[in-house]
Each structure stands twice: as C-alpha cells, then as structure tokens.
C-alpha cells in the first residue's frame, strides 16, 4: 500500500503523533499532484508465533519515464 497525500495520511484534525493511517484503514494507493506530498509505503504481514520474515522495499528515480525500467 502507499500514500502520497499528507492530508489523507494524517486525517482530519489529526497530526503526525496520531495519524489516521495507523488506525487500520487501507492507504489510498493513488498518485498525482497534491498540495502537500509525502511518500508512505506499508506492507502488512501476519506471522505465526515463533517465526520471522524479512521485507525489502526498493525505490528509484528517473529523469525520463521511458528509461525507468532499464
């Protein structure tokens, strides 16, 4: 899941100390132009007691949309 809009992440009348995004609702998954951008990624994982897992997020930047997958 991801969120790019700080207002949607925080929620109405909420702040960084208690964002609405941590209440269990899904992040919007939208992209585009917003007034106050953020970059928030989330992956939910359920573990059986006594087990572990490893997650990796890879991000990148390109100056040209056509070259982004090269």
PDB file of N, CA and C in Angstrom:
ATOM      1  N   UNK A   1       0.843  -1.173   0.000  1.00  0.00           N
ATOM      2  CA  UNK A   1       0.000   0.000   0.000  1.00  0.00           C
ATOM      3  C   UNK A   1       0.888   1.235   0.000  1.00  0.00           C
ATOM      4  N   UNK A   2       0.347   2.338  -0.527  1.00  0.00           N
ATOM      5  CA  UNK A   2       1.096   3.585  -0.492  1.00  0.00           C
ATOM      6  C   UNK A   2       0.158   4.772  -0.377  1.00  0.00           C
ATOM      7  N   UNK A   3       0.744   5.860   0.038  1.00  0.00           N
ATOM      8  CA  UNK A   3       0.014   7.125   0.157  1.00  0.00           C
ATOM      9  C   UNK A   3       0.955   8.247  -0.248  1.00  0.00           C
ATOM     10  N   UNK A   4       0.441   9.211  -1.021  1.00  0.00           N
ATOM     11  CA  UNK A   4       1.258  10.347  -1.448  1.00  0.00           C
ATOM     12  C   UNK A   4       0.706  11.682  -0.959  1.00  0.00           C
ATOM     13  N   UNK A   5      -0.428  11.671  -0.288  1.00  0.00           N
ATOM     14  CA  UNK A   5      -1.072  12.901   0.173  1.00  0.00           C
ATOM     15  C   UNK A   5      -1.031  12.965   1.699  1.00  0.00           C
ATOM     16  N   UNK A   6      -0.317  13.939   2.227  1.00  0.00           N
ATOM     17  CA  UNK A   6      -0.169  14.066   3.681  1.00  0.00           C
ATOM     18  C   UNK A   6      -1.519  14.237   4.381  1.00  0.00           C
ATOM     19  N   UNK A   7      -2.438  14.980   3.766  1.00  0.00           N
ATOM     20  CA  UNK A   7      -3.752  15.188   4.369  1.00  0.00           C
ATOM     21  C   UNK A   7      -4.494  13.856   4.521  1.00  0.00           C
ATOM     22  N   UNK A   8      -4.440  13.007   3.509  1.00  0.00           N
ATOM     23  CA  UNK A   8      -5.088  11.696   3.587  1.00  0.00           C
ATOM     24  C   UNK A   8      -4.395  10.802   4.615  1.00  0.00           C
ATOM     25  N   UNK A   9      -3.078  10.893   4.707  1.00  0.00           N
ATOM     26  CA  UNK A   9      -2.318  10.083   5.662  1.00  0.00           C
ATOM     27  C   UNK A   9      -2.631  10.476   7.099  1.00  0.00           C
ATOM     28  N   UNK A  10      -2.623  11.782   7.366  1.00  0.00           N
ATOM     29  CA  UNK A  10      -2.856  12.252   8.724  1.00  0.00           C
ATOM     30  C   UNK A  10      -4.326  12.170   9.120  1.00  0.00           C
ATOM     31  N   UNK A  11      -5.234  12.557   8.231  1.00  0.00           N
ATOM     32  CA  UNK A  11      -6.655  12.589   8.553  1.00  0.00           C
ATOM     33  C   UNK A  11      -7.064  13.941   9.092  1.00  0.00           C
ATOM     34  N   UNK A  12      -8.350  14.191   9.073  1.00  0.00           N
ATOM     35  CA  UNK A  12      -8.881  15.480   9.512  1.00  0.00           C
ATOM     36  C   UNK A  12      -8.633  15.709  11.006  1.00  0.00           C
ATOM     37  N   UNK A  13      -8.108  16.883  11.325  1.00  0.00           N
ATOM     38  CA  UNK A  13      -7.825  17.291  12.709  1.00  0.00           C
ATOM     39  C   UNK A  13      -6.875  16.342  13.435  1.00  0.00           C
ATOM     40  N   UNK A  14      -5.975  15.685  12.695  1.00  0.00           N
ATOM     41  CA  UNK A  14      -5.001  14.775  13.302  1.00  0.00           C
ATOM     42  C   UNK A  14      -3.613  15.224  12.919  1.00  0.00           C
ATOM     43  N   UNK A  15      -2.631  14.763  13.654  1.00  0.00           N
ATOM     44  CA  UNK A  15      -1.258  15.176  13.397  1.00  0.00           C
ATOM     45  C   UNK A  15      -0.326  13.984  13.285  1.00  0.00           C
ATOM     46  N   UNK A  16       0.962  14.257  13.122  1.00  0.00           N
ATOM     47  CA  UNK A  16       1.946  13.192  12.968  1.00  0.00           C
ATOM     48  C   UNK A  16       2.069  12.294  14.191  1.00  0.00           C
ATOM     49  N   UNK A  17       1.649  12.778  15.348  1.00  0.00           N
ATOM     50  CA  UNK A  17       1.720  11.955  16.556  1.00  0.00           C
ATOM     51  C   UNK A  17       0.583  10.937  16.636  1.00  0.00           C
ATOM     52  N   UNK A  18      -0.469  11.102  15.823  1.00  0.00           N
ATOM     53  CA  UNK A  18      -1.613  10.177  15.829  1.00  0.00           C
ATOM     54  C   UNK A  18      -2.290  10.167  14.455  1.00  0.00           C
ATOM     55  N   UNK A  19      -1.582   9.705  13.393  1.00  0.00           N
ATOM     56  CA  UNK A  19      -2.151   9.748  12.049  1.00  0.00           C
ATOM     57  C   UNK A  19      -3.272   8.732  11.850  1.00  0.00           C
ATOM     58  N   UNK A  20      -4.244   9.098  11.038  1.00  0.00           N
ATOM     59  CA  UNK A  20      -5.363   8.207  10.728  1.00  0.00           C
ATOM     60  C   UNK A  20      -4.893   6.948  10.002  1.00  0.00           C
ATOM     61  N   UNK A  21      -3.775   7.028   9.292  1.00  0.00           N
ATOM     62  CA  UNK A  21      -3.265   5.881   8.544  1.00  0.00           C
ATOM     63  C   UNK A  21      -2.903   4.712   9.454  1.00  0.00           C
ATOM     64  N   UNK A  22      -2.689   4.969  10.742  1.00  0.00           N
ATOM     65  CA  UNK A  22      -2.345   3.894  11.664  1.00  0.00           C
ATOM     66  C   UNK A  22      -3.565   3.312  12.369  1.00  0.00           C
ATOM     67  N   UNK A  23      -4.759   3.731  11.968  1.00  0.00           N
ATOM     68  CA  UNK A  23      -5.994   3.201  12.557  1.00  0.00           C
ATOM     69  C   UNK A  23      -6.440   1.889  11.922  1.00  0.00           C
ATOM     70  N   UNK A  24      -5.694   1.401  10.949  1.00  0.00           N
ATOM     71  CA  UNK A  24      -6.025   0.126  10.331  1.00  0.00           C
ATOM     72  C   UNK A  24      -6.691   0.221   8.973  1.00  0.00           C
ATOM     73  N   UNK A  25      -7.042   1.428   8.542  1.00  0.00           N
ATOM     74  CA  UNK A  25      -7.648   1.563   7.218  1.00  0.00           C
ATOM     75  C   UNK A  25      -6.567   1.438   6.149  1.00  0.00           C
ATOM     76  N   UNK A  26      -6.979   1.078   4.935  1.00  0.00           N
ATOM     77  CA  UNK A  26      -6.039   0.961   3.831  1.00  0.00           C
ATOM     78  C   UNK A  26      -5.579   2.335   3.372  1.00  0.00           C
ATOM     79  N   UNK A  27      -4.352   2.403   2.886  1.00  0.00           N
ATOM     80  CA  UNK A  27      -3.868   3.633   2.274  1.00  0.00           C
ATOM     81  C   UNK A  27      -4.498   3.748   0.891  1.00  0.00           C
ATOM     82  N   UNK A  28      -4.580   4.964   0.352  1.00  0.00           N
ATOM     83  CA  UNK A  28      -5.350   5.210  -0.871  1.00  0.00           C
ATOM     84  C   UNK A  28      -4.769   4.567  -2.118  1.00  0.00           C
ATOM     85  N   UNK A  29      -3.456   4.473  -2.219  1.00  0.00           N
ATOM     86  CA  UNK A  29      -2.848   3.896  -3.416  1.00  0.00           C
ATOM     87  C   UNK A  29      -2.944   4.797  -4.634  1.00  0.00           C
ATOM     88  N   UNK A  30      -3.244   6.069  -4.442  1.00  0.00           N
ATOM     89  CA  UNK A  30      -3.353   6.990  -5.567  1.00  0.00           C
ATOM     90  C   UNK A  30      -2.040   7.733  -5.782  1.00  0.00           C
ATOM     91  N   UNK A  31      -1.876   8.245  -6.983  1.00  0.00           N
ATOM     92  CA  UNK A  31      -0.720   9.071  -7.311  1.00  0.00           C
ATOM     93  C   UNK A  31      -1.228  10.317  -8.014  1.00  0.00           C
ATOM     94  N   UNK A  32      -0.390  11.284  -8.133  1.00  0.00           N
ATOM     95  CA  UNK A  32      -0.770  12.514  -8.822  1.00  0.00           C
ATOM     96  C   UNK A  32      -0.341  13.727  -8.046  1.00  0.00           C
ATOM     97  N   UNK A  33      -0.807  14.871  -8.486  1.00  0.00           N
ATOM     98  CA  UNK A  33      -0.421  16.137  -7.884  1.00  0.00           C
ATOM     99  C   UNK A  33      -1.237  16.383  -6.624  1.00  0.00           C
ATOM    100  N   UNK A  34      -0.546  16.690  -5.529  1.00  0.00           N
ATOM    101  CA  UNK A  34      -1.194  17.025  -4.257  1.00  0.00           C
ATOM    102  C   UNK A  34      -0.532  18.289  -3.712  1.00  0.00           C
ATOM    103  N   UNK A  35      -1.219  18.977  -2.822  1.00  0.00           N
ATOM    104  CA  UNK A  35      -0.675  20.218  -2.266  1.00  0.00           C
ATOM    105  C   UNK A  35       0.481  19.979  -1.304  1.00  0.00           C
ATOM    106  N   UNK A  36       0.422  18.894  -0.540  1.00  0.00           N
ATOM    107  CA  UNK A  36       1.445  18.596   0.464  1.00  0.00           C
ATOM    108  C   UNK A  36       1.853  17.129   0.316  1.00  0.00           C
ATOM    109  N   UNK A  37       2.819  16.831  -0.564  1.00  0.00           N
ATOM    110  CA  UNK A  37       3.162  15.440  -0.854  1.00  0.00           C
ATOM    111  C   UNK A  37       3.983  14.761   0.245  1.00  0.00           C
ATOM    112  N   UNK A  38       3.786  13.460   0.356  1.00  0.00           N
ATOM    113  CA  UNK A  38       4.592  12.587   1.214  1.00  0.00           C
ATOM    114  C   UNK A  38       4.875  11.318   0.427  1.00  0.00           C
ATOM    115  N   UNK A  39       5.660  10.434   0.997  1.00  0.00           N
ATOM    116  CA  UNK A  39       5.901   9.123   0.408  1.00  0.00           C
ATOM    117  C   UNK A  39       5.812   8.107   1.537  1.00  0.00           C
ATOM    118  N   UNK A  40       4.711   7.384   1.595  1.00  0.00           N
ATOM    119  CA  UNK A  40       4.487   6.412   2.662  1.00  0.00           C
ATOM    120  C   UNK A  40       4.203   5.053   2.050  1.00  0.00           C
ATOM    121  N   UNK A  41       4.987   4.059   2.420  1.00  0.00           N
ATOM    122  CA  UNK A  41       4.789   2.681   1.969  1.00  0.00           C
ATOM    123  C   UNK A  41       4.427   1.811   3.157  1.00  0.00           C
ATOM    124  N   UNK A  42       3.552   0.821   2.914  1.00  0.00           N
ATOM    125  CA  UNK A  42       3.192  -0.097   4.002  1.00  0.00           C
ATOM    126  C   UNK A  42       2.925  -1.478   3.415  1.00  0.00           C
ATOM    127  N   UNK A  43       3.420  -2.488   4.102  1.00  0.00           N
ATOM    128  CA  UNK A  43       3.141  -3.878   3.775  1.00  0.00           C
ATOM    129  C   UNK A  43       2.716  -4.573   5.057  1.00  0.00           C
ATOM    130  N   UNK A  44       1.535  -5.116   5.054  1.00  0.00           N
ATOM    131  CA  UNK A  44       1.052  -5.839   6.239  1.00  0.00           C
ATOM    132  C   UNK A  44       1.519  -7.284   6.167  1.00  0.00           C
ATOM    133  N   UNK A  45       1.971  -7.781   7.295  1.00  0.00           N
ATOM    134  CA  UNK A  45       2.490  -9.141   7.372  1.00  0.00           C
ATOM    135  C   UNK A  45       1.908  -9.814   8.609  1.00  0.00           C
ATOM    136  N   UNK A  46       1.395 -11.024   8.443  1.00  0.00           N
ATOM    137  CA  UNK A  46       0.929 -11.816   9.590  1.00  0.00           C
ATOM    138  C   UNK A  46       1.919 -12.953   9.807  1.00  0.00           C
ATOM    139  N   UNK A  47       2.376 -13.056  11.031  1.00  0.00           N
ATOM    140  CA  UNK A  47       3.355 -14.083  11.367  1.00  0.00           C
ATOM    141  C   UNK A  47       2.782 -15.050  12.379  1.00  0.00           C
ATOM    142  N   UNK A  48       3.108 -16.301  12.191  1.00  0.00           N
ATOM    143  CA  UNK A  48       2.785 -17.325  13.174  1.00  0.00           C
ATOM    144  C   UNK A  48       3.764 -17.141  14.330  1.00  0.00           C
ATOM    145  N   UNK A  49       3.316 -17.272  15.565  1.00  0.00           N
ATOM    146  CA  UNK A  49       4.234 -17.114  16.701  1.00  0.00           C
ATOM    147  C   UNK A  49       5.494 -17.966  16.541  1.00  0.00           C
ATOM    148  N   UNK A  50       6.631 -17.365  16.816  1.00  0.00           N
ATOM    149  CA  UNK A  50       7.907 -18.063  16.736  1.00  0.00           C
ATOM    150  C   UNK A  50       8.568 -18.001  15.366  1.00  0.00           C
ATOM    151  N   UNK A  51       7.932 -17.340  14.384  1.00  0.00           N
ATOM    152  CA  UNK A  51       8.522 -17.224  13.052  1.00  0.00           C
ATOM    153  C   UNK A  51       8.969 -15.791  12.797  1.00  0.00           C
ATOM    154  N   UNK A  52       9.709 -15.606  11.721  1.00  0.00           N
ATOM    155  CA  UNK A  52      10.153 -14.268  11.339  1.00  0.00           C
ATOM    156  C   UNK A  52      10.090 -14.144   9.827  1.00  0.00           C
ATOM    157  N   UNK A  53      10.232 -12.937   9.357  1.00  0.00           N
ATOM    158  CA  UNK A  53      10.260 -12.672   7.924  1.00  0.00           C
ATOM    159  C   UNK A  53      11.172 -11.486   7.658  1.00  0.00           C
ATOM    160  N   UNK A  54      11.529 -11.293   6.405  1.00  0.00           N
ATOM    161  CA  UNK A  54      12.363 -10.170   6.005  1.00  0.00           C
ATOM    162  C   UNK A  54      11.687  -9.481   4.829  1.00  0.00           C
ATOM    163  N   UNK A  55      11.548  -8.171   4.905  1.00  0.00           N
ATOM    164  CA  UNK A  55      10.953  -7.374   3.835  1.00  0.00           C
ATOM    165  C   UNK A  55      11.980  -6.406   3.291  1.00  0.00           C
ATOM    166  N   UNK A  56      11.905  -6.144   1.993  1.00  0.00           N
ATOM    167  CA  UNK A  56      12.760  -5.143   1.363  1.00  0.00           C
ATOM    168  C   UNK A  56      11.902  -4.265   0.470  1.00  0.00           C
ATOM    169  N   UNK A  57      12.079  -2.956   0.564  1.00  0.00           N
ATOM    170  CA  UNK A  57      11.456  -2.005  -0.344  1.00  0.00           C
ATOM    171  C   UNK A  57      12.562  -1.414  -1.192  1.00  0.00           C
ATOM    172  N   UNK A  58      12.360  -1.415  -2.494  1.00  0.00           N
ATOM    173  CA  UNK A  58      13.327  -0.828  -3.405  1.00  0.00           C
ATOM    174  C   UNK A  58      12.637   0.323  -4.124  1.00  0.00           C
ATOM    175  N   UNK A  59      13.246   1.481  -4.084  1.00  0.00           N
ATOM    176  CA  UNK A  59      12.702   2.646  -4.777  1.00  0.00           C
ATOM    177  C   UNK A  59      13.744   3.194  -5.734  1.00  0.00           C
ATOM    178  N   UNK A  60      13.300   3.930  -6.715  1.00  0.00           N
ATOM    179  CA  UNK A  60      14.217   4.505  -7.677  1.00  0.00           C
ATOM    180  C   UNK A  60      13.667   5.795  -8.250  1.00  0.00           C
ATOM    181  N   UNK A  61      14.537   6.536  -8.916  1.00  0.00           N
ATOM    182  CA  UNK A  61      14.170   7.803  -9.528  1.00  0.00           C
ATOM    183  C   UNK A  61      14.754   7.838 -10.928  1.00  0.00           C
ATOM    184  N   UNK A  62      13.995   8.394 -11.855  1.00  0.00           N
ATOM    185  CA  UNK A  62      14.468   8.537 -13.225  1.00  0.00           C
ATOM    186  C   UNK A  62      14.072   9.904 -13.749  1.00  0.00           C
ATOM    187  N   UNK A  63      14.887  10.450 -14.617  1.00  0.00           N
ATOM    188  CA  UNK A  63      14.554  11.731 -15.238  1.00  0.00           C
ATOM    189  C   UNK A  63      13.692  11.536 -16.477  1.00  0.00           C
ATOM    190  N   UNK A  64      13.559  10.289 -16.927  1.00  0.00           N
ATOM    191  CA  UNK A  64      12.815  10.002 -18.158  1.00  0.00           C
ATOM    192  C   UNK A  64      11.917   8.795 -17.935  1.00  0.00           C
ATOM    193  N   UNK A  65      10.621   8.961 -18.129  1.00  0.00           N
ATOM    194  CA  UNK A  65       9.668   7.879 -17.906  1.00  0.00           C
ATOM    195  C   UNK A  65       9.984   6.649 -18.752  1.00  0.00           C
ATOM    196  N   UNK A  66      10.457   6.855 -19.986  1.00  0.00           N
ATOM    197  CA  UNK A  66      10.774   5.738 -20.878  1.00  0.00           C
ATOM    198  C   UNK A  66      11.951   4.911 -20.373  1.00  0.00           C
ATOM    199  N   UNK A  67      12.832   5.500 -19.600  1.00  0.00           N
ATOM    200  CA  UNK A  67      14.034   4.805 -19.123  1.00  0.00           C
ATOM    201  C   UNK A  67      13.856   4.216 -17.734  1.00  0.00           C
ATOM    202  N   UNK A  68      12.685   4.317 -17.142  1.00  0.00           N
ATOM    203  CA  UNK A  68      12.511   3.921 -15.750  1.00  0.00           C
ATOM    204  C   UNK A  68      12.697   2.434 -15.496  1.00  0.00           C
ATOM    205  N   UNK A  69      12.523   1.580 -16.502  1.00  0.00           N
ATOM    206  CA  UNK A  69      12.647   0.141 -16.288  1.00  0.00           C
ATOM    207  C   UNK A  69      13.927  -0.426 -16.875  1.00  0.00           C
ATOM    208  N   UNK A  70      14.860   0.436 -17.274  1.00  0.00           N
ATOM    209  CA  UNK A  70      16.118  -0.041 -17.871  1.00  0.00           C
ATOM    210  C   UNK A  70      17.066  -0.539 -16.825  1.00  0.00           C
TER     211      UNK A  70
END
